[in-house]
Short mmCIF file of C-alpha atoms and ligand atoms in Angstrom, two decimals:
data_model
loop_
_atom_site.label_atom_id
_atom_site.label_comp_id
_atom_site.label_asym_id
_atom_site.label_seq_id
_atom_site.Cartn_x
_atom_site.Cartn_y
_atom_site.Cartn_z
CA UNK A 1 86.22 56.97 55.11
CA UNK A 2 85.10 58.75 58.38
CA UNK A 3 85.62 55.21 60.36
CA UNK A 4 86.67 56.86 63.43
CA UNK A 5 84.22 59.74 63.43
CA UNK A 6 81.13 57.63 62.85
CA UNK A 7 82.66 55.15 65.86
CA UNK A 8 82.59 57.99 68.52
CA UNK A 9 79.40 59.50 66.89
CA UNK A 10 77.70 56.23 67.94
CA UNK A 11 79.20 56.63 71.68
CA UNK A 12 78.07 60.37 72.10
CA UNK A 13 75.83 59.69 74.89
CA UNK A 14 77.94 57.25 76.47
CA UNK A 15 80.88 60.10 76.58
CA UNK A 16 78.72 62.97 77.70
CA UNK A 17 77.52 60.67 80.84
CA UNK A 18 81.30 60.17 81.65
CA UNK A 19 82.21 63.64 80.85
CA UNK A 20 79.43 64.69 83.25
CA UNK A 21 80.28 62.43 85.61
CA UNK A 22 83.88 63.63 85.54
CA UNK A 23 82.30 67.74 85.78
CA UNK A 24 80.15 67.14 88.90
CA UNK A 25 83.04 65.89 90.84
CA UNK A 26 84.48 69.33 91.25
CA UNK A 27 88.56 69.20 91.58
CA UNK A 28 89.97 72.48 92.22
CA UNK A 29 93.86 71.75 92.79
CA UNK A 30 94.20 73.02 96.12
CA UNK A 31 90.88 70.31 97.33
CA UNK A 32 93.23 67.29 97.82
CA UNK A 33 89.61 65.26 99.58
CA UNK A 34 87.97 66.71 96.05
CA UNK A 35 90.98 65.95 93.27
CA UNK A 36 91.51 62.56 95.13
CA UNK A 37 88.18 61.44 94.89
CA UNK A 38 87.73 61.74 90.91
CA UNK A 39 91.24 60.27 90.92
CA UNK A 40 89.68 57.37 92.32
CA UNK A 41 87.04 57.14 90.14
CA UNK A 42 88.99 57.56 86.63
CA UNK A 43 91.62 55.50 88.33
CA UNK A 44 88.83 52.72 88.85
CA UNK A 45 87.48 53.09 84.64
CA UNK A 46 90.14 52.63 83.70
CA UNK A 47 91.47 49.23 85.50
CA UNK A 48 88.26 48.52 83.72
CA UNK A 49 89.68 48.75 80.78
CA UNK A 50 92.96 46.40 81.18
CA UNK A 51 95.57 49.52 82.95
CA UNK A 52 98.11 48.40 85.25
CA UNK A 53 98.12 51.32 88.32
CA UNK A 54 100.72 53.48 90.01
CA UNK A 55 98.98 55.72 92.31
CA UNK A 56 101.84 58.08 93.25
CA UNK A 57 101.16 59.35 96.53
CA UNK A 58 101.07 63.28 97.37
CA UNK A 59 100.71 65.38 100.53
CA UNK A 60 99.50 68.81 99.35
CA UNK A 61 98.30 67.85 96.52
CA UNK A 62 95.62 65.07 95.03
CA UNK A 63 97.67 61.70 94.02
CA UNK A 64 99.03 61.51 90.77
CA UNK A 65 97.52 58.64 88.52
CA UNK A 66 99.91 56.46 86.18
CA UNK A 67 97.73 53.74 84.10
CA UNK A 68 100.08 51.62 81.46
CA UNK A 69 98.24 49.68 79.08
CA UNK A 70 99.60 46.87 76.75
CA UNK A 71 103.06 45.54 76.84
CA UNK A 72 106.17 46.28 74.94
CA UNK A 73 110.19 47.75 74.83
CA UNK A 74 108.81 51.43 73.94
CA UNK A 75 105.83 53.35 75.33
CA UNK A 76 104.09 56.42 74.13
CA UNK A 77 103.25 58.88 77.36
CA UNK A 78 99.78 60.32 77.01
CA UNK A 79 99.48 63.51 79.58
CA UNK A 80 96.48 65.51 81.27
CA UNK A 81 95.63 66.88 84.24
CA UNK A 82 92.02 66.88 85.80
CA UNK A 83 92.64 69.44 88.57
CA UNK A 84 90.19 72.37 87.72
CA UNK A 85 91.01 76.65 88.70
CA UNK A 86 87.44 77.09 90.38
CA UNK A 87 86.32 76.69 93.61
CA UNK A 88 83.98 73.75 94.95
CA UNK A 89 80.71 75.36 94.55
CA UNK A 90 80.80 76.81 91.32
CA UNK A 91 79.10 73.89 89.48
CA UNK A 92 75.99 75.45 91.43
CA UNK A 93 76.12 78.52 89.52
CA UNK A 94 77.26 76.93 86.95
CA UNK A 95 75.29 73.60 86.02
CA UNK A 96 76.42 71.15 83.22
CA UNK A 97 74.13 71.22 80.76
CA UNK A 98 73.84 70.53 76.88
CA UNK A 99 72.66 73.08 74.81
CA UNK A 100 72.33 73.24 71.21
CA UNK A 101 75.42 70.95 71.09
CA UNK A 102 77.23 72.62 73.20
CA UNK A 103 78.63 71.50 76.63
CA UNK A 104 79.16 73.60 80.05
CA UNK A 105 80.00 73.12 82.79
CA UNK A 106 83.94 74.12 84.74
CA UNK A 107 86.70 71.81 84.05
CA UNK A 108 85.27 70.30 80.53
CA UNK A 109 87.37 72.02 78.33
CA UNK A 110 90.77 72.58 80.53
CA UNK A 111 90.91 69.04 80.50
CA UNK A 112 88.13 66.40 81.70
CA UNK A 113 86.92 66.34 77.67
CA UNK A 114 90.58 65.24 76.86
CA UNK A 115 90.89 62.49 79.86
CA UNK A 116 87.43 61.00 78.61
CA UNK A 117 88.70 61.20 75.23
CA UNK A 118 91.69 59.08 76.13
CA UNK A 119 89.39 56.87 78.21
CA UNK A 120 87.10 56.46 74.70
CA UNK A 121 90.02 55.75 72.59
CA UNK A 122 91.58 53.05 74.99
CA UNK A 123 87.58 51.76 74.40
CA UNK A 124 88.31 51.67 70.53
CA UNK A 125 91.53 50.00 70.79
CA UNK A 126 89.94 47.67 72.82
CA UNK A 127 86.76 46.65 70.84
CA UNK A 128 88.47 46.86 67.70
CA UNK A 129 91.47 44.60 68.43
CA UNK A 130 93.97 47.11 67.25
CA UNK A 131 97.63 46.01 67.72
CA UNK A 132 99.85 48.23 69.54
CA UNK A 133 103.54 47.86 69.27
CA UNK A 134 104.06 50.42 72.37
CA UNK A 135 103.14 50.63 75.76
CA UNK A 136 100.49 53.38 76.79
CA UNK A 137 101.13 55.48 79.85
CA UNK A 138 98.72 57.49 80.72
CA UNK A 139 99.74 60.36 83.10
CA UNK A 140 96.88 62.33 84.93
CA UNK A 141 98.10 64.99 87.30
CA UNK A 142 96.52 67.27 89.83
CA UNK A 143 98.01 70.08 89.88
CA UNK A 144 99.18 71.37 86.62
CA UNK A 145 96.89 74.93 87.13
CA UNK A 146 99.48 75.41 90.07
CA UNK A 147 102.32 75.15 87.80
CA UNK A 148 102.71 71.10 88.58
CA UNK A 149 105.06 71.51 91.04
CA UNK A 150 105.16 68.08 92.56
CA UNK A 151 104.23 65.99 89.01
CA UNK A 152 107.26 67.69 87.01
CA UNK A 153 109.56 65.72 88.28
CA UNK A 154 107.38 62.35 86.78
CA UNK A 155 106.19 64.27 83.93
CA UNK A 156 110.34 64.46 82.79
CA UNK A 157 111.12 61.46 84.12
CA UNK A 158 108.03 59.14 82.52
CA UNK A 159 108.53 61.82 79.20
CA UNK A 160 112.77 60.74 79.07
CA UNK A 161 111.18 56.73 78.75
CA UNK A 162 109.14 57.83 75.94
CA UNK A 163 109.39 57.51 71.95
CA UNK A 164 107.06 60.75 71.72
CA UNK A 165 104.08 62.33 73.73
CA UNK A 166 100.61 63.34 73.33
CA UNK A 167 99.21 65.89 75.52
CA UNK A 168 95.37 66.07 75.60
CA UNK A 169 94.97 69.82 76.72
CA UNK A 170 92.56 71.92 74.62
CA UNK A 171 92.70 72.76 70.93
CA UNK A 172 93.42 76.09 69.87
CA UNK A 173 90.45 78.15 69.22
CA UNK A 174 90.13 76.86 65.22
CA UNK A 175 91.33 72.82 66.18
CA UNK A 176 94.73 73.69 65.29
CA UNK A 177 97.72 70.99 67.00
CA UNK A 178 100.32 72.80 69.27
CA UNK A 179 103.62 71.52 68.13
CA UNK A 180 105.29 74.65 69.49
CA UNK A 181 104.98 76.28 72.72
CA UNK A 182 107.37 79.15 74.02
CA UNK A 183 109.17 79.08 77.22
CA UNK A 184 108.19 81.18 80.21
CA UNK A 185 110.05 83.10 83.28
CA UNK A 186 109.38 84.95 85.77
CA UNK A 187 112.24 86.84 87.76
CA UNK A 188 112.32 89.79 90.21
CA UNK A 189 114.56 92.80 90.25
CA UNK A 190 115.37 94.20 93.63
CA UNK A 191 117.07 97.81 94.79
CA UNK A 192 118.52 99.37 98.08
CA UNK A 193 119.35 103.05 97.60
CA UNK A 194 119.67 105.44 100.75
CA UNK A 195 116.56 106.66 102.40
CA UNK A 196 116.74 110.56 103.37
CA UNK A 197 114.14 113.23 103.84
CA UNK A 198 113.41 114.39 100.52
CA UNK A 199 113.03 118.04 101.61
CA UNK A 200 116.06 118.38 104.06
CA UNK A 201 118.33 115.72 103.06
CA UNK A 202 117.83 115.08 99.24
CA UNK A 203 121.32 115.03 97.95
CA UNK A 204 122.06 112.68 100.62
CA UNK A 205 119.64 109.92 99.25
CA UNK A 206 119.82 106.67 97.01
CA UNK A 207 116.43 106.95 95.24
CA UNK A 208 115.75 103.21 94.74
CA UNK A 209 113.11 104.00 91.98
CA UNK A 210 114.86 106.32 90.12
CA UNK A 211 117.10 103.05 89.94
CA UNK A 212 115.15 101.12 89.50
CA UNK A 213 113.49 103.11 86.42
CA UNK A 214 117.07 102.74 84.49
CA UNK A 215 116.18 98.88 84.48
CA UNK A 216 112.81 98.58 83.74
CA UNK A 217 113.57 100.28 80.59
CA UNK A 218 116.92 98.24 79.62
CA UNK A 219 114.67 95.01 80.49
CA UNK A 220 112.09 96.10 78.28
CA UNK A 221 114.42 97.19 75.68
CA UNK A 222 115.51 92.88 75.33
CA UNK A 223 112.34 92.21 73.17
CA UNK A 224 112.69 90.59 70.39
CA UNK A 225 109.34 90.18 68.19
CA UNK A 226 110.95 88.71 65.44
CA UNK A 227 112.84 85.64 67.69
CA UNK A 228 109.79 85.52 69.69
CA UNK A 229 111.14 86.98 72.67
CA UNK A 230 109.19 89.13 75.17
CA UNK A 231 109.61 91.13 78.02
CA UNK A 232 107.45 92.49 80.48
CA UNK A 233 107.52 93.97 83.81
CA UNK A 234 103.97 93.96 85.08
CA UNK A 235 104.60 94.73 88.49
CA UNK A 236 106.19 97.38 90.94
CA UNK A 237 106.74 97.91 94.54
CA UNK A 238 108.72 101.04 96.22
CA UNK A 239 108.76 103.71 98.74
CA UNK A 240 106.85 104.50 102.03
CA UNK A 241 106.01 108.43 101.68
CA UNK A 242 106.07 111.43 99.02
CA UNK A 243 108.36 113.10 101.48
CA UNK A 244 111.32 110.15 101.64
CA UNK A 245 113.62 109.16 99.02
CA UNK A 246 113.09 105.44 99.10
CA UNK A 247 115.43 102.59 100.10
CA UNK A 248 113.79 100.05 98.23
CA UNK A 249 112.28 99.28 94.69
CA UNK A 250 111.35 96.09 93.05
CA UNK A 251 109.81 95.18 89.90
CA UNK A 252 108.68 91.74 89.00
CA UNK A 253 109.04 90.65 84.92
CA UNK A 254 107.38 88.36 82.64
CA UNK A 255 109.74 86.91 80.57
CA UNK A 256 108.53 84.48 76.99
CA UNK A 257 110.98 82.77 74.65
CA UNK A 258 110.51 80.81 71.51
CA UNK A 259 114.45 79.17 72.51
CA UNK A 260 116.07 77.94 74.90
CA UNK A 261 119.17 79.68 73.98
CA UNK A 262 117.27 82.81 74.26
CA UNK A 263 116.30 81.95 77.81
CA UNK A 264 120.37 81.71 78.66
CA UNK A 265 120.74 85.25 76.83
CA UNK A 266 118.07 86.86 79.19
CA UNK A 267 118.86 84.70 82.07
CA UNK A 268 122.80 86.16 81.75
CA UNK A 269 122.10 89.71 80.95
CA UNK A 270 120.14 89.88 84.19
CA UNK A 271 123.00 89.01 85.90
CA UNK A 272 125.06 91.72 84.59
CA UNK A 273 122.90 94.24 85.45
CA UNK A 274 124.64 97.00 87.18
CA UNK A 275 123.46 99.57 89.02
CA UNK A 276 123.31 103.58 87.36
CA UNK A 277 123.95 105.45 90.94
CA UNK A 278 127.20 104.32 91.93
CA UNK A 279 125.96 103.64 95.69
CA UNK A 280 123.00 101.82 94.80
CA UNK A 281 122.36 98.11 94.62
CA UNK A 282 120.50 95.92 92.19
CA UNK A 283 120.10 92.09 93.08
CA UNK A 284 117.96 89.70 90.67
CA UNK A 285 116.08 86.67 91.93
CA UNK A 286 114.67 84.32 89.39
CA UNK A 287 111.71 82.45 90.37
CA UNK A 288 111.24 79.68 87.78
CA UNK A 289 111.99 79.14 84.14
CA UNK A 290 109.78 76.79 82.29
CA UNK A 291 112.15 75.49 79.05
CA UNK A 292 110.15 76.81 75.91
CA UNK A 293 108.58 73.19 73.82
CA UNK A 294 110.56 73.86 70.85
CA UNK A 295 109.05 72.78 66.88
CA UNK A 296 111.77 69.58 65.85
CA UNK A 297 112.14 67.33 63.14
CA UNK A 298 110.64 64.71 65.46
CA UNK A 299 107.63 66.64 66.14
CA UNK A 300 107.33 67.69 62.32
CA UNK A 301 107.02 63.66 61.83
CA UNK A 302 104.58 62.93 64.55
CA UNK A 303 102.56 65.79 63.21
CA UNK A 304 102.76 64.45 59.45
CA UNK A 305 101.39 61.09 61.11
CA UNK A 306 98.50 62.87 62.91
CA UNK A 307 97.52 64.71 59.61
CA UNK A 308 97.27 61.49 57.98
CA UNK A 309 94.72 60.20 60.04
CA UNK A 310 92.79 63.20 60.40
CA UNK A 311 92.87 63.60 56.37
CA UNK A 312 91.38 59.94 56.21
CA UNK A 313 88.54 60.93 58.59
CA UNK A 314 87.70 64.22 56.46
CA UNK A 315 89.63 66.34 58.52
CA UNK A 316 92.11 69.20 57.71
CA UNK A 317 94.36 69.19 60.66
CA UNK A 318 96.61 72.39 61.20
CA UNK A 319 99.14 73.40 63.93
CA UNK A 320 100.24 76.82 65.72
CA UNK A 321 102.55 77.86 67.83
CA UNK A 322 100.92 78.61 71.86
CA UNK A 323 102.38 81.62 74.17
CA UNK A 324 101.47 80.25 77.01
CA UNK A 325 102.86 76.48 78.84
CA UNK A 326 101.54 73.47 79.61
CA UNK A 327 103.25 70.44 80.57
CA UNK A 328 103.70 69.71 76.83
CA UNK A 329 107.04 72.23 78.09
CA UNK A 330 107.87 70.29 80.84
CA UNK A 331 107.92 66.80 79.03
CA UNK A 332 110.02 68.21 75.64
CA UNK A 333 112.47 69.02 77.54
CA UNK A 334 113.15 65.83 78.08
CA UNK A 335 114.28 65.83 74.16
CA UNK A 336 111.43 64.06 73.03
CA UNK A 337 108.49 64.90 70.42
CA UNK A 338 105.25 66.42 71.65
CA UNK A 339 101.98 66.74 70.03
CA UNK A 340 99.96 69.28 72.50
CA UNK A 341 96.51 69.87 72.00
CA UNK A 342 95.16 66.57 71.48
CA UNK A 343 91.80 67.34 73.57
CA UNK A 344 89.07 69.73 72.82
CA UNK A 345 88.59 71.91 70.45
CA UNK A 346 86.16 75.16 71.43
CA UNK A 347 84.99 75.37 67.46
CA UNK A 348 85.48 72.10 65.79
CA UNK A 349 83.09 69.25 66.50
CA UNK A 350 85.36 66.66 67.05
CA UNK A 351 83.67 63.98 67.58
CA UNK A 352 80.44 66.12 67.66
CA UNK A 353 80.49 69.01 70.16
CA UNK A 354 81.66 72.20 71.14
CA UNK A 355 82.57 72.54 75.15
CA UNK A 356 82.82 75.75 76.52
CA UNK A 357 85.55 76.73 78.92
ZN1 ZN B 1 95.00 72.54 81.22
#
């Protein structure tokens, strides 16, 4: 029985108005005026629909929304962000338009399809008198493409409240759930040799890359396909001329985990690097960790329930694990179960359509 499906098919035009509506208020996150003012607008739809607001108040960034709907001990946190990556001006270039089912248009995919979703279900829930034994909270933040520095802190604390939480970021590619998502790092390596001339004085030197070349191959040597663990150093920085042994090197490393435990391993053998050239030094500087969303029994359970109802609507629901983060990361490690990649899927036509990025 495709109850659900034939529901939202019905609404199609109402959803692409509000989805449009949602695209041509461009919100990249560093445009507080621009973020703020579709915050005020999906703030306003949905008091419409019976949500009690917390507008918490930023100064860099646009406010972050908190709607709670229904009463109740235990609530269920339902996360997106509707901060966007492009600049204000690219819907001109870029127009939303429908085209053979298909929707364009920056933002729709990465999330403002999985906010309107939200918005459409709360509409279901509504019209159809369905009891809920748990509060909704609805968290919409504005600046998770900056790495949601100021909404972590309510992401963990509204996620540690929660019995489990749905995140409403994109689909992968073929519809699949995320119920896994690996942790990321990023850390820099610094050395401080000895400069000298490099023609008159070379014994004399400290050649900082030279060091520096011992460590990028050690930290690149800690991969770990099979546990999931990856190491990268994309970037280096060193020396001022061909003719000076340098004084300084740096490299800057991408680290991914599948663990947390593995995280700890990297995070300590970084520490215990030691330098090759016995008059060198090597400092490390970490600057962030994001915990990895780890696959529990919890999440196995919520994603047995979600299977369920997409079986009943004709729908063969699968999961993956994603490389990269989200908040999804952010709010399990609070301990709690996440279902990630609740919104759009770029393939499946769920209710109808395929959005672009
Ligand atoms: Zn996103």
């Amino acid at each position: 029985m495709q109850r659900w499906n034939n529901f939202f098919q019905n609404k199609i035009d109402d959803i692409l108005l509000e989805l449009k509506n949602y695209v041509e208020m461009e919100s990249p996150s560093s445009n507080k005026e621009a973020v703020d003012k579709l915050g005020s607008y999906i703030q306003q739809q949905f008091i419409k629909l019976g949500c009690r607001l917390t507008r918490i108040k930023q100064e860099e960034f646009g406010d972050q929304l908190r709607l709670e709907y229904g009463e109740g001990e235990e609530q269920i946190l339902i996360l997106g962000h509707f901060d966007t990556v492009k600049d204000i001006g690219t819907l001109e270039q870029e127009p939303w338009r429908v085209e053979e089912g298909r929707v364009y248009g920056r933002g729709t995919y990465d999330m403002k399809a999985g906010i309107v979703f939200a918005y459409f279900a709360l509409q279901a829930i509504r019209e159809h008198n369905l009891p809920l034994n748990k509060r909704l909270v609805f968290l919409w933040n504005t600046d998770e493409e900056m790495g949601s520095p100021s909404s972590r802190e309510y992401i963990q604390e509204e996620a540690s409240k929660s019995s489990s939480v749905l995140v409403l970021e994109p689909s992968y590619g073929n519809g699949s759930l995320k119920t896994s998502r690996k942790g990321g790092g990023e850390f820099k390596v610094m050395v401080h040799g000895k400069a000298a001339h490099a023609g008159n004085d070379h014994a004399k030197g400290v050649n900082a890359i030279a060091e520096l070349a011992h460590h990028i191959l050690e930290i690149q040597s800690w991969t770990n396909y099979e546990e999931g663990t990856t190491l990268s150093v994309g970037m280096i920085n060193g020396g001022s001329a061909s003719n000076v042994v340098p004084e300084f090197a740096e490299a800057i490393v991408d680290v991914r985990v599948a663990k947390k435990s593995a995280m700890s391993v990297i995070q300590n053998r970084t520490v215990a690097l030691t330098p090759v050239h016995p008059e060198a030094k090597v400092s490390v500087h970490w600057e962030f960790v994001t915990p990895p969303m780890e696959r529990t029994k919890q999440t196995e359970q919520l994603y047995r329930l979600a299977y369920e109802q997409a079986a009943e609507e004709g729908f063969d629901l699968t999961e993956m694990n994603a490389g990269g983060t989200s908040d999804g990361n952010f709010a399990a490690a609070a301990g709690v179960p996440v279902l990630d990649g609740l919104g759009q899927s770029e393939m499946v036509p769920m209710p109808l359509m395929s959005i672009s990025r």
